[in-house]
Coordinates of C-alpha atoms in Angstrom, one line a residue:
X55 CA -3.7 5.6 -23.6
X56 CA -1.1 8.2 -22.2
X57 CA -4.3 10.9 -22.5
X58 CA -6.8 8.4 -20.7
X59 CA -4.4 7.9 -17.8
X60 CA -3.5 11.6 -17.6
X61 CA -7.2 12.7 -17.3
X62 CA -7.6 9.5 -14.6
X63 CA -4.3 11.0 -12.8
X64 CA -6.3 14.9 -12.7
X65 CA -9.7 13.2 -11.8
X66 CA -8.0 11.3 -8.5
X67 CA -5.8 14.6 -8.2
X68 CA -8.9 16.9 -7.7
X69 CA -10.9 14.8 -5.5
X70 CA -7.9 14.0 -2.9
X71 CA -7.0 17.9 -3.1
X72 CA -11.1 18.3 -2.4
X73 CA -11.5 16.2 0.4
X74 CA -8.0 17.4 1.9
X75 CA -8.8 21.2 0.7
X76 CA -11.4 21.0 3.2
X77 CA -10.0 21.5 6.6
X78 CA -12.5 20.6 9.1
X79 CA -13.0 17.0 7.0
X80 CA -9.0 16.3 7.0
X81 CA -8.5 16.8 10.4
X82 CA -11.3 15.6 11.6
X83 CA -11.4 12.1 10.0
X84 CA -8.1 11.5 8.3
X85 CA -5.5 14.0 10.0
X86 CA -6.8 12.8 13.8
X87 CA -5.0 9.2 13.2
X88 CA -1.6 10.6 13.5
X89 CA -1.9 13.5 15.5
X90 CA -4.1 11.2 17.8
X91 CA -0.9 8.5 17.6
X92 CA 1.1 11.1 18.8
X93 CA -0.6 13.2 21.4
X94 CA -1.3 9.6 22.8
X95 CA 2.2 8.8 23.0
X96 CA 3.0 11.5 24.3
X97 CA 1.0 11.1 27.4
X98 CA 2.1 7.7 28.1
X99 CA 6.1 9.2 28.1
X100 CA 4.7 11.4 30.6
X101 CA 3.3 9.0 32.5
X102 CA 5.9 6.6 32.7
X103 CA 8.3 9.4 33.7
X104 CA 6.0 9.3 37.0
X105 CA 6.5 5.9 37.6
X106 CA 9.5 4.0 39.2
X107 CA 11.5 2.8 36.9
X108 CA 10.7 -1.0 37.5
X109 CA 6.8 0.0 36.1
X110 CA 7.9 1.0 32.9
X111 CA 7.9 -0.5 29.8
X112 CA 8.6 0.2 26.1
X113 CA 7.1 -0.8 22.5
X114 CA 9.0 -2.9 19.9
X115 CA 9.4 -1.7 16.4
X116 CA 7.0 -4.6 14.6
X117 CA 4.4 -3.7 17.4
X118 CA 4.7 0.0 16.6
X119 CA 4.6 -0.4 13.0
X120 CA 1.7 -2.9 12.8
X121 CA -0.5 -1.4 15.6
X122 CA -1.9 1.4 13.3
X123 CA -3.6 -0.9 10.7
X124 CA -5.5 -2.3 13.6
X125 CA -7.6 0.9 13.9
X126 CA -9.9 0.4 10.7
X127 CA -11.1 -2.5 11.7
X128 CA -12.6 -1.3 15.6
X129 CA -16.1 0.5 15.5
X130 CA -14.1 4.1 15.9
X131 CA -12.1 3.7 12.9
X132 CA -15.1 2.5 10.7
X133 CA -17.1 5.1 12.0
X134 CA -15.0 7.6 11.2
X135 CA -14.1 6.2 7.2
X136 CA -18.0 5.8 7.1
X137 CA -18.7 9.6 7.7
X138 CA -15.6 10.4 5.4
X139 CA -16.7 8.4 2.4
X140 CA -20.9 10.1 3.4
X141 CA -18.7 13.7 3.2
X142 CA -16.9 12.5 -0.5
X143 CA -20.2 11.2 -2.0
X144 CA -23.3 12.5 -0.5
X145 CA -21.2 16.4 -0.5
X146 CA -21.5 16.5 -3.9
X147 CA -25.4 16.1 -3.8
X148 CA -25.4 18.4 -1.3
X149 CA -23.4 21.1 -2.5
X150 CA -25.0 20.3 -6.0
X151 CA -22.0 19.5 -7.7
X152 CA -22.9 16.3 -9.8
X153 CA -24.2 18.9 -12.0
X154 CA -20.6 19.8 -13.4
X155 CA -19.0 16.5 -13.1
X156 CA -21.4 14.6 -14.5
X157 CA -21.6 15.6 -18.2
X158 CA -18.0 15.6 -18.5
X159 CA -17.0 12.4 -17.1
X160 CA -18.4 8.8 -17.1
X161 CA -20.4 7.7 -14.3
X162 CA -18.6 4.5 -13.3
X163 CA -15.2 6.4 -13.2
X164 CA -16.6 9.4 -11.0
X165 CA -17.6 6.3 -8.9
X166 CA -14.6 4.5 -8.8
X167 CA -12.3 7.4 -7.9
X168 CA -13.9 8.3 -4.9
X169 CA -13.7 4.8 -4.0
X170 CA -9.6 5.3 -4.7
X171 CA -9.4 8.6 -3.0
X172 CA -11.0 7.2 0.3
X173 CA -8.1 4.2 0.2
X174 CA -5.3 6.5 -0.9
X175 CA -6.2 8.8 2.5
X176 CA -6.4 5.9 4.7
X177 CA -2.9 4.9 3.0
X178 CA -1.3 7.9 3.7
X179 CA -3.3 8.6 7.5
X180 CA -2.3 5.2 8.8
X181 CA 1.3 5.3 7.2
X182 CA 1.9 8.3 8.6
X183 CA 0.4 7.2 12.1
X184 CA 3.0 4.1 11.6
X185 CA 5.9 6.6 11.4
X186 CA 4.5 8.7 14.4
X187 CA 4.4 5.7 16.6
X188 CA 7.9 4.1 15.3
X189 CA 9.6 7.0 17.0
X190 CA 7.4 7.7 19.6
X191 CA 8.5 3.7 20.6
X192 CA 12.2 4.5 20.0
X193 CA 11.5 8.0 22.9
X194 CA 9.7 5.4 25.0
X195 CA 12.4 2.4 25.5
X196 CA 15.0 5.5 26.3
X197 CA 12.6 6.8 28.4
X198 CA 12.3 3.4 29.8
X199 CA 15.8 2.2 29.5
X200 CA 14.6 -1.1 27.6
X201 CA 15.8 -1.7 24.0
X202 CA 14.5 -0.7 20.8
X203 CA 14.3 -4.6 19.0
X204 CA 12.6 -5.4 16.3
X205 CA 10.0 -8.3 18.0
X206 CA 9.7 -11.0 15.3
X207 CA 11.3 -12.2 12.5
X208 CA 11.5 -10.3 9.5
X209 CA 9.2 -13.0 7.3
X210 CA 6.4 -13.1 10.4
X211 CA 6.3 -9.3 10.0
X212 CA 5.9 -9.2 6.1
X213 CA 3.3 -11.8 6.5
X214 CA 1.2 -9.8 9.2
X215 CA 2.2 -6.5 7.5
X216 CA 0.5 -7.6 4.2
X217 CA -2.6 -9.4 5.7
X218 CA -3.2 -6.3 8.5
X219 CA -2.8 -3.6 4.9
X220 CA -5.4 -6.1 3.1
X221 CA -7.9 -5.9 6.2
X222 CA -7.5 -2.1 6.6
X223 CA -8.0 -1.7 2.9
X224 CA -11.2 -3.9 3.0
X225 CA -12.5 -2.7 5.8
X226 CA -12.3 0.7 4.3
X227 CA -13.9 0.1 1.1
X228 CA -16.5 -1.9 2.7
X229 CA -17.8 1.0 4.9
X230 CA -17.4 3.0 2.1
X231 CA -19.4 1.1 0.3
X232 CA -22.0 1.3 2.9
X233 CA -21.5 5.3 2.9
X234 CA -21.7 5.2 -0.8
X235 CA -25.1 3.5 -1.5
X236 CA -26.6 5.4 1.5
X237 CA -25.4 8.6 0.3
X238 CA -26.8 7.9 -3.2
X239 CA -30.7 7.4 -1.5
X240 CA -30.6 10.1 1.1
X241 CA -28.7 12.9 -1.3
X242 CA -27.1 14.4 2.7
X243 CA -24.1 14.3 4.1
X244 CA -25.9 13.0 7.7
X245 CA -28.2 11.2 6.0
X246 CA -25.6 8.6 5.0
X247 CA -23.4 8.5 7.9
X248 CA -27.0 7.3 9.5
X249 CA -27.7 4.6 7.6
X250 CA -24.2 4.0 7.3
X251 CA -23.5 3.9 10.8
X252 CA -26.9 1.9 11.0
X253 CA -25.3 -0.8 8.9
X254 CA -22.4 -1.3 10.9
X255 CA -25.0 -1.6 14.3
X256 CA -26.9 -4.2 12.4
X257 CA -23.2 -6.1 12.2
X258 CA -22.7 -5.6 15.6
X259 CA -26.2 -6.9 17.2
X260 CA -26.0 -10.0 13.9
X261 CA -26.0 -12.9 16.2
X262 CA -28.5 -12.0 18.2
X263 CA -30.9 -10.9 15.4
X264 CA -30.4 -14.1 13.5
X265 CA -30.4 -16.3 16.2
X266 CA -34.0 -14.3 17.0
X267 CA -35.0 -14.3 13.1
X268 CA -34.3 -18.3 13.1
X269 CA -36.4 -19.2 16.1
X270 CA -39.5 -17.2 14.7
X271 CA -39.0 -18.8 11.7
X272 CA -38.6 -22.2 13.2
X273 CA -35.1 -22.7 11.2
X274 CA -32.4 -22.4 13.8
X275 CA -29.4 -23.1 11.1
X276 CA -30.7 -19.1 10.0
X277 CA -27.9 -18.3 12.7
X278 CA -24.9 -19.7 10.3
X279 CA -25.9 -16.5 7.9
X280 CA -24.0 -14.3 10.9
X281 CA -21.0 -16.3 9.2
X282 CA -20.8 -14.1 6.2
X283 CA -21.3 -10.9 6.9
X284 CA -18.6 -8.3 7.4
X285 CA -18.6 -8.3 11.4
X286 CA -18.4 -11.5 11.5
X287 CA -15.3 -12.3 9.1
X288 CA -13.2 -8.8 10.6
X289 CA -13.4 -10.2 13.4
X290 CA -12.3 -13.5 12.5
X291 CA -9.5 -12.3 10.4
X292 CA -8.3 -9.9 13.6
X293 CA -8.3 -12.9 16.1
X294 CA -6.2 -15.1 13.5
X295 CA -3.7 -12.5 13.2
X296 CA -3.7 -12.4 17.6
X297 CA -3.8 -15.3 18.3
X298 CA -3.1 -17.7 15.3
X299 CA -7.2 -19.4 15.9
X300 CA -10.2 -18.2 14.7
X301 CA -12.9 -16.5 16.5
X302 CA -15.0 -18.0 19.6
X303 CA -18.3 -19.0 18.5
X304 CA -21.4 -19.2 20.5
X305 CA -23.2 -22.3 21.0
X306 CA -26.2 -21.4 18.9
X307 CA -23.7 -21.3 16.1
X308 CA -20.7 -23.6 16.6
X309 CA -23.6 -26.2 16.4
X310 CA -24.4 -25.7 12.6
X311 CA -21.2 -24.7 11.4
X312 CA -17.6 -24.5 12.2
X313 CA -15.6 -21.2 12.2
X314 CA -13.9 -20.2 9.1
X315 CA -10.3 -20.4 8.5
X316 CA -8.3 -16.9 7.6
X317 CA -8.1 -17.7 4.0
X318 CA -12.2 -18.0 4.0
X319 CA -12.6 -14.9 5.9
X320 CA -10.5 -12.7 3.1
X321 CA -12.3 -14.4 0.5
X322 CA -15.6 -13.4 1.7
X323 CA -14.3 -9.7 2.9
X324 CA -13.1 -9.8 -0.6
X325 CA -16.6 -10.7 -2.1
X326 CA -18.0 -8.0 0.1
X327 CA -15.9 -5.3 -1.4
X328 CA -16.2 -6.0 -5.1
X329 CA -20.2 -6.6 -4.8
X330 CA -20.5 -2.9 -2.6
X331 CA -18.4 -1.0 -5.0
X332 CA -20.3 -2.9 -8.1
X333 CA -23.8 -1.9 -6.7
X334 CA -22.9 1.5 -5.8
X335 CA -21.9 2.0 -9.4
X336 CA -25.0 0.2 -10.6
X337 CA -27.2 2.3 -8.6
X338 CA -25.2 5.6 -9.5
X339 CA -25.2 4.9 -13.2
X340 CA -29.5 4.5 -13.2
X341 CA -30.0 7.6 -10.2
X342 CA -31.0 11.1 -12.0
X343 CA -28.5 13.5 -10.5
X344 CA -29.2 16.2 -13.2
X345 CA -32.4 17.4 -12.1

């Protein structure tokens, strides 16, 4: 048992030290997030010491510790884990690495770790973007001369805390999961950031193509499918968390179904992530990578 997890431990160990061994990849897509946080916040200080001191304003300490995990749910942040997870899985194809790894290690864990070393550097990016921001609000109110508070009670943070770090996580894995299966058919780096980034475009335009899709077919209720994709539910989950509701609906859909409650929404996020992760692994287990 002790030797299994040990050789799990070195597996994770050597892929986060790859992906973070190669410079242009870190910064580029996991270091930006918190140098970005703070270059941005630094601008703004330097902004607001141009304006009159009625104009300024500063940032509370549940705002600057919650905005962060906000960022892998909009199209930049998914864009950017998308062609991270293409650089972990299809770089190994294109720098003909499976080779090595393969006959030494089993498929599904190979698989699985890359899914883990994604998360853990989205854990660590947006944790320390958290930190960068929690003192760049603490320069801002003395900068504005407002005070540092808190901004909600202690249980209302925990809550949003836990169901922001559950969306970030899922959203993570689920455009990894895109990455994943199109890095295993195109074998390129920029092959599966593509069809990755394809993927997430085919979210985006989802109500209008099934809304199109149903009135070709003559079965308008082919709209309510929009319901349960990943856009969709993302979406749904971010508007809860702002403003306590679910998402507007349109009238070619609020006529079929009603919108789905948060709880629904993490179910089916949920269901996204484990069926991605279990067909990449399907997929990766029957793919010849040896020859």
């Amino acid at each position: 048992m002790i030797a299994s997890l040990t050789s799990l431990w070195n597996l994770f160990r050597a892929e986060y030290l790859k992906v973070t061994g190669n410079r242009g990849v870190a910064i580029g897509l996991v270091w930006i997030f918190p140098v970005g946080a703070g270059i941005g916040t630094l601008l703004s200080i330097l902004i607001m010491l141009g304006l009159p001191p009625q104009y300024r304003g500063g940032m509370s300490m549940s705002e600057a510790l919650l905005s962060p995990w906000t960022v892998p749910g909009s199209e930049l942040g998914r864009l950017l884990m998308l062609a991270l997870t293409a650089t972990v899985f299809a770089g190994e194809y294109q720098w003909g690495t499976w080779k090595n790894l393969i006959p030494r290690r089993q498929r599904t864990l190979l698989a699985l770790v890359k899914f883990v070393a994604v998360s853990a550097l989205m854990l660590v990016a947006f944790t320390l973007m958290s930190l960068v921001l929690w003192v760049s609000g603490a320069l801002m109110c003395a900068v504005a001369g407002t005070p540092y508070e808190f901004g909600m009670t202690l249980d209302t943070f925990v809550q949003s805390f836990l169901i922001q770090l559950f969306l970030a996580f899922t959203v993570t894995l689920i455009g990894a999961g895109y990455a994943a299966v199109a890095a295993i058919f195109s074998r390129a780096i920029l092959g599966g950031i593509v069809i990755g980034i394809g993927m997430v475009i085919m979210e985006l335009v989802g109500p209008a193509l099934f809304a199109l899709l149903g009135n070709f077919l003559r079965v308008p209720q082919l709209a309510v499918v929009y319901l349960y994709t990943p856009g969709y539910n993302i979406n749904n989950v971010t508007w809860w968390l702002r403003t306590n509701r679910p998402m507007e609906m349109g009238s070619n859909l609020s006529q079929y179904a009603a919108p789905h409650s948060l709880n629904v929404s993490l179910f089916i996020l949920g269901v996204w992530v484990v069926g991605l992760i279990t067909l990449t692994v399907i997929l990766f287990r029957r793919q010849d990578v040896t020859t």
